[in-house]
């Protein structure tokens, strides 16, 4: 409490004290990130299950992040939404506990347990007090090994999913993103909606979700990261208890590498709203590509920074076309993508698209300046520690590093990789990304002068 009072006094005292407090917190965060990176241990259970661990007894808490490779890319072509519905049901009853009893057990022991399906994996997260670990790990074991998929829970969650899909059917950002992937990947799993559709979700049966879990949840495609008050020996034993009953090998349908289609076209979804939402996407680099880090820096200069990027300066500051404009990379398991987006008045949507396109082409043709590179490196290196300021964030970062297959020492190497990026690297990457001069553009709204579809 005294620290909070002191911080409050500092804030009231004026901007100088605020700057000093901010700097101190930044230094503390940086130190924590570096100390944790050197303490990452790979744990192998007696049964051969691997996990990355940061043993930290500062607080009596345990955070676990895990993933099963497979995700919505394993949905049948005519039945999207199975992975999403299955993951939503994992904490709705398991083993001897029905949905109500399972949720009561979580609440009674202050356990947070969540599951979520993405295109390439099903992720789970667990948060528990150390003293409740026995119950927390047992509930997790039941959820992944003995999910019930009871009719009552299935129909309740299905109804919730349908309500969400109806809302998304009139939500401009959701419409734009869903349409972009549908057009870009017409004959590929990435083109199917992760959440399913108003047509497919009602047709999903208990056998469908149970079959997905049976095929996908296995030890061979499991990745685990743990941070907190648990040591390596205990974690090794717990891994076998939690996940040991799962099949040794997943039965996954192979997913082909793919590039986005319809590049250079514009698609308009007419919706009676005052602003047009714009999503522009094109091919990028996969995460395993040696040039991904230079491309990451290049994107930061283009549109990855909220206030200093070229897109922000041109679209918002110079012309006042939009409050927010951005670009970002997406590295899926079987493709790399580069996106930009904004929302602007209907009558100025075409102008905004033209400016974003020009900025894409200009940075790919001429590259950034030395000043832009130096500012980008400084920001990206200095802000990295903010990804490690809670145990949950640390676990999430370690899981993502595993999924991207970057190596257990990546936390130590990452900033050096950023620091090593040169202007020549950025020019080389810009040459490789020359096709990004054009994009598949999806606009939702009433954009003046634009048509397509």
Short mmCIF file of C-alpha atoms in Angstrom, two decimals:
data_model
loop_
_atom_site.label_atom_id
_atom_site.label_comp_id
_atom_site.label_asym_id
_atom_site.label_seq_id
_atom_site.Cartn_x
_atom_site.Cartn_y
_atom_site.Cartn_z
CA UNK A 1 0.00 0.00 0.00
CA UNK A 2 2.86 2.40 0.80
CA UNK A 3 4.29 1.83 -2.70
CA UNK A 4 0.92 2.66 -4.26
CA UNK A 5 0.63 5.78 -2.08
CA UNK A 6 4.13 6.86 -3.08
CA UNK A 7 3.36 6.28 -6.75
CA UNK A 8 0.17 8.30 -6.39
CA UNK A 9 2.07 11.15 -4.75
CA UNK A 10 4.64 11.05 -7.54
CA UNK A 11 1.94 11.27 -10.20
CA UNK A 12 0.34 14.21 -8.43
CA UNK A 13 3.73 15.91 -8.08
CA UNK A 14 4.04 16.45 -11.81
CA UNK A 15 5.47 15.09 -15.10
CA UNK A 16 9.06 14.83 -13.83
CA UNK A 17 8.12 12.39 -11.08
CA UNK A 18 5.88 10.52 -13.51
CA UNK A 19 8.78 10.12 -15.92
CA UNK A 20 11.03 8.86 -13.12
CA UNK A 21 8.48 6.27 -11.98
CA UNK A 22 7.89 5.15 -15.58
CA UNK A 23 11.64 4.76 -16.17
CA UNK A 24 12.09 2.76 -12.96
CA UNK A 25 9.24 0.41 -13.84
CA UNK A 26 10.69 -0.03 -17.32
CA UNK A 27 14.09 -0.97 -15.87
CA UNK A 28 12.47 -3.43 -13.49
CA UNK A 29 10.55 -5.02 -16.35
CA UNK A 30 13.69 -5.34 -18.45
CA UNK A 31 15.61 -6.95 -15.61
CA UNK A 32 12.79 -9.42 -14.98
CA UNK A 33 12.66 -10.41 -18.62
CA UNK A 34 16.39 -11.06 -18.80
CA UNK A 35 16.50 -13.04 -15.55
CA UNK A 36 13.58 -15.22 -16.61
CA UNK A 37 15.06 -15.91 -20.02
CA UNK A 38 18.13 -17.46 -18.44
CA UNK A 39 15.99 -19.67 -16.20
CA UNK A 40 13.95 -21.45 -18.86
CA UNK A 41 14.32 -25.19 -18.36
CA UNK A 42 13.13 -27.93 -20.68
CA UNK A 43 11.41 -30.57 -18.56
CA UNK A 44 10.80 -34.09 -19.83
CA UNK A 45 8.37 -36.22 -17.88
CA UNK A 46 9.07 -39.91 -17.16
CA UNK A 47 6.57 -40.66 -19.93
CA UNK A 48 8.35 -38.41 -22.45
CA UNK A 49 6.10 -35.32 -22.38
CA UNK A 50 8.10 -32.11 -22.75
CA UNK A 51 7.45 -28.65 -21.32
CA UNK A 52 9.32 -25.39 -20.84
CA UNK A 53 9.43 -24.17 -17.25
CA UNK A 54 10.33 -20.94 -15.48
CA UNK A 55 10.45 -21.83 -11.79
CA UNK A 56 9.46 -18.66 -9.91
CA UNK A 57 8.44 -18.64 -6.25
CA UNK A 58 7.95 -14.88 -6.01
CA UNK A 59 4.18 -15.43 -5.82
CA UNK A 60 2.23 -18.57 -4.87
CA UNK A 61 0.84 -18.91 -8.39
CA UNK A 62 1.18 -21.30 -11.33
CA UNK A 63 0.43 -20.34 -14.94
CA UNK A 64 0.29 -22.97 -17.68
CA UNK A 65 -0.19 -22.38 -21.39
CA UNK A 66 -0.49 -25.31 -23.78
CA UNK A 67 -1.57 -26.09 -27.31
CA UNK A 68 -2.53 -29.02 -29.49
CA UNK A 69 -1.45 -28.55 -33.10
CA UNK A 70 -4.34 -28.99 -35.51
CA UNK A 71 -7.02 -26.41 -34.80
CA UNK A 72 -9.75 -25.37 -37.19
CA UNK A 73 -7.68 -26.47 -40.18
CA UNK A 74 -8.87 -29.97 -39.24
CA UNK A 75 -12.55 -29.10 -39.73
CA UNK A 76 -14.31 -30.86 -42.60
CA UNK A 77 -14.72 -28.73 -45.72
CA UNK A 78 -18.50 -28.64 -45.41
CA UNK A 79 -18.59 -28.36 -41.60
CA UNK A 80 -16.51 -25.45 -40.28
CA UNK A 81 -16.80 -24.63 -36.61
CA UNK A 82 -16.23 -28.09 -35.14
CA UNK A 83 -12.88 -27.23 -33.53
CA UNK A 84 -14.30 -24.03 -32.08
CA UNK A 85 -17.38 -25.77 -30.64
CA UNK A 86 -15.31 -28.64 -29.26
CA UNK A 87 -12.86 -26.31 -27.50
CA UNK A 88 -15.76 -24.30 -26.04
CA UNK A 89 -17.17 -27.47 -24.49
CA UNK A 90 -14.01 -28.77 -22.80
CA UNK A 91 -14.77 -26.98 -19.51
CA UNK A 92 -18.50 -27.72 -19.72
CA UNK A 93 -18.35 -31.05 -17.95
CA UNK A 94 -15.75 -33.82 -17.84
CA UNK A 95 -15.36 -37.21 -16.17
CA UNK A 96 -17.87 -37.55 -13.31
CA UNK A 97 -18.68 -33.81 -13.30
CA UNK A 98 -21.46 -32.30 -15.37
CA UNK A 99 -21.18 -28.69 -16.57
CA UNK A 100 -22.53 -27.11 -13.38
CA UNK A 101 -20.38 -29.27 -11.11
CA UNK A 102 -17.26 -28.63 -13.20
CA UNK A 103 -17.77 -24.86 -13.15
CA UNK A 104 -18.46 -24.93 -9.41
CA UNK A 105 -15.23 -26.84 -8.84
CA UNK A 106 -13.29 -24.22 -10.81
CA UNK A 107 -14.89 -21.38 -8.85
CA UNK A 108 -14.55 -23.05 -5.43
CA UNK A 109 -10.81 -23.42 -5.92
CA UNK A 110 -10.21 -20.10 -7.73
CA UNK A 111 -9.00 -21.90 -10.87
CA UNK A 112 -9.05 -20.18 -14.26
CA UNK A 113 -9.27 -22.62 -17.17
CA UNK A 114 -9.90 -21.53 -20.75
CA UNK A 115 -9.74 -23.12 -24.21
CA UNK A 116 -9.73 -21.50 -27.63
CA UNK A 117 -9.47 -22.76 -31.20
CA UNK A 118 -7.40 -21.02 -33.87
CA UNK A 119 -6.64 -21.96 -37.43
CA UNK A 120 -3.54 -23.99 -36.55
CA UNK A 121 -4.01 -25.11 -32.94
CA UNK A 122 -6.32 -25.44 -29.97
CA UNK A 123 -4.89 -23.49 -27.03
CA UNK A 124 -5.55 -23.83 -23.35
CA UNK A 125 -4.58 -21.79 -20.31
CA UNK A 126 -4.61 -22.60 -16.61
CA UNK A 127 -4.13 -20.23 -13.66
CA UNK A 128 -4.14 -21.48 -10.08
CA UNK A 129 -2.90 -20.71 -6.60
CA UNK A 130 -0.09 -23.07 -5.63
CA UNK A 131 -2.11 -24.48 -2.75
CA UNK A 132 -4.90 -25.48 -5.16
CA UNK A 133 -2.68 -27.13 -7.77
CA UNK A 134 -3.92 -30.65 -7.00
CA UNK A 135 -7.51 -29.76 -7.86
CA UNK A 136 -6.54 -27.50 -10.74
CA UNK A 137 -4.43 -30.15 -12.47
CA UNK A 138 -7.11 -32.79 -11.92
CA UNK A 139 -9.75 -30.58 -13.56
CA UNK A 140 -7.42 -29.98 -16.48
CA UNK A 141 -6.77 -33.71 -16.79
CA UNK A 142 -10.50 -34.40 -16.93
CA UNK A 143 -11.11 -31.63 -19.48
CA UNK A 144 -8.58 -32.87 -22.02
CA UNK A 145 -8.86 -36.62 -21.40
CA UNK A 146 -12.51 -37.17 -20.43
CA UNK A 147 -14.66 -34.37 -21.88
CA UNK A 148 -18.36 -35.26 -21.65
CA UNK A 149 -19.90 -33.24 -24.49
CA UNK A 150 -23.29 -33.62 -22.82
CA UNK A 151 -26.37 -32.75 -24.88
CA UNK A 152 -27.44 -29.95 -22.54
CA UNK A 153 -24.02 -28.29 -22.66
CA UNK A 154 -23.72 -28.82 -26.42
CA UNK A 155 -27.05 -27.16 -27.15
CA UNK A 156 -26.39 -24.28 -24.74
CA UNK A 157 -22.98 -23.51 -26.20
CA UNK A 158 -24.35 -23.97 -29.73
CA UNK A 159 -27.04 -21.37 -29.00
CA UNK A 160 -24.37 -18.99 -27.71
CA UNK A 161 -22.28 -19.55 -30.84
CA UNK A 162 -25.28 -18.90 -33.07
CA UNK A 163 -26.02 -15.63 -31.26
CA UNK A 164 -22.40 -14.60 -31.73
CA UNK A 165 -22.52 -15.45 -35.45
CA UNK A 166 -25.69 -13.39 -35.90
CA UNK A 167 -23.96 -10.43 -34.29
CA UNK A 168 -20.91 -10.91 -36.51
CA UNK A 169 -23.14 -10.92 -39.60
CA UNK A 170 -23.71 -7.16 -39.13
CA UNK A 171 -20.33 -6.24 -37.59
CA UNK A 172 -18.12 -4.53 -40.22
CA UNK A 173 -14.72 -5.69 -38.94
CA UNK A 174 -15.83 -9.31 -38.63
CA UNK A 175 -17.44 -9.25 -42.06
CA UNK A 176 -14.32 -7.78 -43.67
CA UNK A 177 -11.90 -10.25 -42.10
CA UNK A 178 -14.06 -13.29 -42.78
CA UNK A 179 -14.59 -12.28 -46.42
CA UNK A 180 -10.87 -11.66 -46.90
CA UNK A 181 -9.93 -15.19 -45.86
CA UNK A 182 -12.80 -16.70 -47.86
CA UNK A 183 -11.64 -14.97 -51.04
CA UNK A 184 -7.91 -15.46 -50.44
CA UNK A 185 -8.13 -19.21 -49.73
CA UNK A 186 -11.17 -20.55 -51.61
CA UNK A 187 -10.08 -24.21 -51.65
CA UNK A 188 -8.03 -24.33 -48.46
CA UNK A 189 -8.85 -24.79 -44.76
CA UNK A 190 -7.72 -21.22 -44.08
CA UNK A 191 -10.66 -20.03 -46.15
CA UNK A 192 -13.20 -21.54 -43.77
CA UNK A 193 -14.55 -19.51 -40.84
CA UNK A 194 -12.99 -20.67 -37.56
CA UNK A 195 -16.24 -20.01 -35.69
CA UNK A 196 -18.32 -21.81 -38.31
CA UNK A 197 -21.34 -20.33 -40.04
CA UNK A 198 -25.07 -19.96 -39.44
CA UNK A 199 -25.46 -22.91 -41.78
CA UNK A 200 -22.78 -25.22 -40.40
CA UNK A 201 -23.02 -24.81 -36.63
CA UNK A 202 -26.59 -26.22 -36.38
CA UNK A 203 -25.40 -29.36 -38.22
CA UNK A 204 -22.51 -30.16 -35.87
CA UNK A 205 -23.23 -33.28 -33.79
CA UNK A 206 -21.80 -34.68 -30.61
CA UNK A 207 -19.96 -37.28 -32.68
CA UNK A 208 -18.31 -34.47 -34.66
CA UNK A 209 -16.90 -32.69 -31.61
CA UNK A 210 -15.95 -35.91 -29.84
CA UNK A 211 -14.23 -37.15 -32.99
CA UNK A 212 -12.27 -33.92 -33.29
CA UNK A 213 -11.03 -34.22 -29.71
CA UNK A 214 -10.15 -37.88 -30.15
CA UNK A 215 -8.12 -37.24 -33.31
CA UNK A 216 -6.46 -33.98 -32.25
CA UNK A 217 -5.64 -34.18 -28.54
CA UNK A 218 -2.52 -36.31 -28.32
CA UNK A 219 0.93 -36.23 -26.80
CA UNK A 220 2.72 -35.98 -30.15
CA UNK A 221 1.29 -32.56 -31.03
CA UNK A 222 1.24 -31.09 -27.51
CA UNK A 223 3.28 -28.03 -26.53
CA UNK A 224 3.42 -26.82 -22.90
CA UNK A 225 4.85 -23.81 -21.05
CA UNK A 226 4.66 -23.33 -17.27
CA UNK A 227 5.65 -20.41 -15.07
CA UNK A 228 5.44 -20.19 -11.30
CA UNK A 229 5.69 -22.02 -8.01
CA UNK A 230 6.43 -25.53 -9.25
CA UNK A 231 9.82 -27.19 -9.72
CA UNK A 232 11.02 -29.38 -12.57
CA UNK A 233 10.68 -32.69 -10.73
CA UNK A 234 7.09 -32.04 -9.73
CA UNK A 235 6.15 -30.69 -13.15
CA UNK A 236 7.53 -33.82 -14.80
CA UNK A 237 5.29 -36.00 -12.63
CA UNK A 238 2.29 -33.74 -13.17
CA UNK A 239 2.67 -33.77 -16.95
CA UNK A 240 2.20 -37.53 -17.03
CA UNK A 241 -0.79 -37.34 -14.71
CA UNK A 242 -2.48 -34.58 -16.72
CA UNK A 243 -1.70 -35.62 -20.29
CA UNK A 244 -0.43 -39.19 -20.01
CA UNK A 245 -3.75 -40.84 -20.84
CA UNK A 246 -3.96 -39.09 -24.21
CA UNK A 247 -3.15 -41.03 -27.39
CA UNK A 248 0.52 -41.10 -28.29
CA UNK A 249 -0.05 -39.73 -31.79
CA UNK A 250 -2.62 -37.37 -33.27
CA UNK A 251 -4.49 -38.28 -36.44
CA UNK A 252 -4.27 -35.03 -38.37
CA UNK A 253 -5.26 -34.30 -41.95
CA UNK A 254 -2.26 -32.79 -43.78
CA UNK A 255 -2.61 -29.10 -44.61
CA UNK A 256 -0.88 -27.78 -47.72
CA UNK A 257 1.25 -24.65 -47.87
CA UNK A 258 -0.66 -21.93 -49.69
CA UNK A 259 -0.46 -18.37 -51.06
CA UNK A 260 -3.38 -15.92 -51.04
CA UNK A 261 -5.46 -15.59 -54.19
CA UNK A 262 -7.38 -12.64 -55.69
CA UNK A 263 -4.45 -10.27 -55.12
CA UNK A 264 -5.11 -6.96 -56.88
CA UNK A 265 -8.90 -7.13 -56.61
CA UNK A 266 -11.43 -5.15 -54.57
CA UNK A 267 -14.49 -6.67 -52.93
CA UNK A 268 -17.24 -4.49 -51.43
CA UNK A 269 -19.83 -5.67 -48.93
CA UNK A 270 -22.65 -3.16 -48.84
CA UNK A 271 -23.65 -2.24 -45.29
CA UNK A 272 -25.56 0.85 -44.21
CA UNK A 273 -23.00 2.31 -41.79
CA UNK A 274 -21.42 5.80 -41.72
CA UNK A 275 -17.86 4.49 -42.03
CA UNK A 276 -16.25 1.99 -44.36
CA UNK A 277 -14.00 -0.65 -42.81
CA UNK A 278 -11.03 -1.49 -45.04
CA UNK A 279 -8.95 -4.68 -44.86
CA UNK A 280 -6.03 -5.02 -47.28
CA UNK A 281 -3.98 -8.20 -47.34
CA UNK A 282 -1.23 -9.75 -49.41
CA UNK A 283 1.49 -12.37 -49.22
CA UNK A 284 4.19 -12.10 -46.55
CA UNK A 285 6.92 -14.24 -45.01
CA UNK A 286 6.43 -17.34 -42.91
CA UNK A 287 7.79 -17.28 -39.36
CA UNK A 288 10.50 -19.80 -40.18
CA UNK A 289 11.86 -17.59 -42.96
CA UNK A 290 15.35 -16.19 -42.13
CA UNK A 291 14.16 -12.77 -43.30
CA UNK A 292 11.14 -12.65 -40.99
CA UNK A 293 12.83 -10.35 -38.44
CA UNK A 294 13.88 -7.76 -41.06
CA UNK A 295 10.32 -7.94 -42.44
CA UNK A 296 9.03 -7.40 -38.90
CA UNK A 297 11.14 -4.25 -38.59
CA UNK A 298 10.04 -3.06 -42.03
CA UNK A 299 6.39 -3.50 -41.08
CA UNK A 300 6.89 -1.56 -37.85
CA UNK A 301 8.16 1.39 -39.87
CA UNK A 302 5.27 1.15 -42.32
CA UNK A 303 2.33 0.74 -39.96
CA UNK A 304 3.22 -1.18 -36.83
CA UNK A 305 3.71 1.81 -34.56
CA UNK A 306 0.68 3.68 -33.28
CA UNK A 307 2.15 7.18 -33.65
CA UNK A 308 5.38 7.13 -35.64
CA UNK A 309 4.57 4.88 -38.62
CA UNK A 310 4.37 6.13 -42.17
CA UNK A 311 0.72 5.12 -42.46
CA UNK A 312 -0.20 7.01 -39.29
CA UNK A 313 1.58 10.14 -40.47
CA UNK A 314 0.09 10.08 -43.97
CA UNK A 315 -3.45 8.84 -43.32
CA UNK A 316 -4.20 10.44 -39.95
CA UNK A 317 -1.81 13.33 -39.35
CA UNK A 318 -1.40 14.73 -42.86
CA UNK A 319 -4.93 14.16 -44.18
CA UNK A 320 -7.16 13.39 -41.20
CA UNK A 321 -8.75 10.45 -43.01
CA UNK A 322 -8.98 8.05 -40.08
CA UNK A 323 -8.42 7.83 -36.35
CA UNK A 324 -6.57 4.53 -36.63
CA UNK A 325 -4.54 2.97 -39.43
CA UNK A 326 -2.16 0.04 -39.11
CA UNK A 327 -0.28 -2.80 -40.75
CA UNK A 328 0.79 -6.13 -39.32
CA UNK A 329 2.20 -9.52 -40.21
CA UNK A 330 0.37 -12.82 -39.77
CA UNK A 331 2.50 -15.97 -39.70
CA UNK A 332 0.27 -19.03 -39.96
CA UNK A 333 1.71 -22.53 -40.10
CA UNK A 334 1.26 -22.79 -43.87
CA UNK A 335 1.44 -19.23 -45.15
CA UNK A 336 2.74 -15.76 -44.38
CA UNK A 337 0.53 -12.69 -44.76
CA UNK A 338 0.86 -8.92 -44.55
CA UNK A 339 -2.19 -6.81 -43.70
CA UNK A 340 -3.16 -3.16 -43.47
CA UNK A 341 -6.45 -1.71 -42.35
CA UNK A 342 -8.42 1.35 -41.36
CA UNK A 343 -11.93 2.74 -40.96
CA UNK A 344 -12.89 6.01 -42.59
CA UNK A 345 -15.82 8.02 -43.92
CA UNK A 346 -17.58 6.33 -46.82
CA UNK A 347 -16.79 9.21 -49.16
CA UNK A 348 -13.05 8.97 -48.41
CA UNK A 349 -12.56 5.19 -48.48
CA UNK A 350 -11.11 5.19 -51.98
CA UNK A 351 -8.65 7.95 -51.09
CA UNK A 352 -7.53 6.05 -47.97
CA UNK A 353 -6.96 2.85 -49.95
CA UNK A 354 -4.92 4.75 -52.53
CA UNK A 355 -2.69 6.34 -49.87
CA UNK A 356 -2.09 3.04 -48.06
CA UNK A 357 -1.27 1.38 -51.39
CA UNK A 358 1.14 4.18 -52.28
CA UNK A 359 2.92 3.87 -48.93
CA UNK A 360 3.23 0.09 -49.38
CA UNK A 361 4.76 0.58 -52.80
CA UNK A 362 7.03 3.43 -51.72
CA UNK A 363 8.62 1.56 -48.81
CA UNK A 364 9.10 -1.52 -50.99
CA UNK A 365 10.67 0.55 -53.77
CA UNK A 366 12.89 2.91 -51.78
CA UNK A 367 13.15 1.30 -48.36
CA UNK A 368 13.18 3.21 -45.07
CA UNK A 369 15.65 5.86 -43.93
CA UNK A 370 18.49 5.30 -41.49
CA UNK A 371 16.61 7.36 -38.89
CA UNK A 372 13.48 5.25 -39.29
CA UNK A 373 15.51 2.07 -38.87
CA UNK A 374 17.24 3.35 -35.73
CA UNK A 375 13.95 4.44 -34.15
CA UNK A 376 12.31 1.13 -35.01
CA UNK A 377 15.15 -0.91 -33.54
CA UNK A 378 15.14 1.16 -30.36
CA UNK A 379 11.39 0.77 -29.85
CA UNK A 380 11.18 -2.93 -30.70
CA UNK A 381 14.10 -3.81 -28.43
CA UNK A 382 13.03 -1.60 -25.54
CA UNK A 383 9.40 -2.70 -25.54
CA UNK A 384 10.13 -6.44 -25.63
CA UNK A 385 10.31 -6.66 -21.83
CA UNK A 386 6.66 -5.60 -21.61
CA UNK A 387 5.74 -9.02 -22.96
CA UNK A 388 7.14 -10.59 -19.77
CA UNK A 389 5.66 -8.50 -16.97
CA UNK A 390 3.29 -11.20 -15.65
CA UNK A 391 3.63 -14.95 -15.27
CA UNK A 392 0.76 -15.46 -17.70
CA UNK A 393 2.49 -13.34 -20.34
CA UNK A 394 5.76 -15.21 -19.84
CA UNK A 395 4.02 -18.57 -20.28
CA UNK A 396 2.22 -17.29 -23.36
CA UNK A 397 5.46 -16.07 -24.91
CA UNK A 398 7.23 -19.36 -24.21
CA UNK A 399 4.38 -21.30 -25.78
CA UNK A 400 4.42 -19.15 -28.91
CA UNK A 401 8.19 -19.56 -29.24
CA UNK A 402 7.66 -23.34 -29.15
CA UNK A 403 4.89 -23.17 -31.74
CA UNK A 404 7.13 -21.09 -33.99
CA UNK A 405 10.03 -23.51 -33.39
CA UNK A 406 12.45 -20.70 -32.57
CA UNK A 407 14.49 -22.48 -29.91
CA UNK A 408 14.61 -22.25 -26.13
CA UNK A 409 17.26 -19.50 -26.27
CA UNK A 410 15.17 -17.20 -28.47
CA UNK A 411 14.36 -14.80 -25.61
CA UNK A 412 18.09 -14.17 -25.21
CA UNK A 413 18.72 -13.90 -28.97
CA UNK A 414 15.70 -11.87 -30.05
CA UNK A 415 16.93 -8.34 -29.35
CA UNK A 416 20.30 -9.11 -30.92
CA UNK A 417 18.47 -10.17 -34.07
CA UNK A 418 16.61 -6.85 -34.11
CA UNK A 419 19.82 -4.89 -33.46
CA UNK A 420 21.58 -6.64 -36.36
CA UNK A 421 19.03 -5.54 -38.98
CA UNK A 422 20.58 -3.16 -41.51
CA UNK A 423 19.24 -0.97 -44.30
CA UNK A 424 20.60 -3.50 -46.78
CA UNK A 425 18.57 -6.22 -45.02
CA UNK A 426 15.42 -4.13 -45.33
CA UNK A 427 16.06 -3.44 -49.02
CA UNK A 428 16.62 -7.14 -49.65
CA UNK A 429 13.39 -8.05 -47.88
CA UNK A 430 11.52 -5.30 -49.71
CA UNK A 431 12.66 -6.87 -52.96
CA UNK A 432 11.39 -10.26 -51.86
CA UNK A 433 8.05 -8.71 -50.91
CA UNK A 434 7.62 -6.86 -54.18
CA UNK A 435 4.29 -8.62 -54.80
CA UNK A 436 2.95 -6.77 -51.73
CA UNK A 437 2.64 -3.73 -53.96
CA UNK A 438 -0.83 -5.10 -54.65
CA UNK A 439 -3.36 -6.47 -52.22
CA UNK A 440 -6.73 -8.15 -51.95
CA UNK A 441 -8.93 -5.35 -50.61
CA UNK A 442 -12.23 -5.91 -48.79
CA UNK A 443 -14.40 -2.93 -47.90
CA UNK A 444 -17.51 -3.07 -45.73
CA UNK A 445 -19.81 -0.05 -45.81
CA UNK A 446 -21.06 2.36 -48.47
CA UNK A 447 -17.76 3.44 -50.02
CA UNK A 448 -18.26 6.20 -52.58
CA UNK A 449 -16.89 5.34 -56.01
CA UNK A 450 -15.92 1.77 -55.15
CA UNK A 451 -17.51 -1.39 -56.43
CA UNK A 452 -16.55 -5.03 -56.64
CA UNK A 453 -17.52 -8.44 -55.43
#
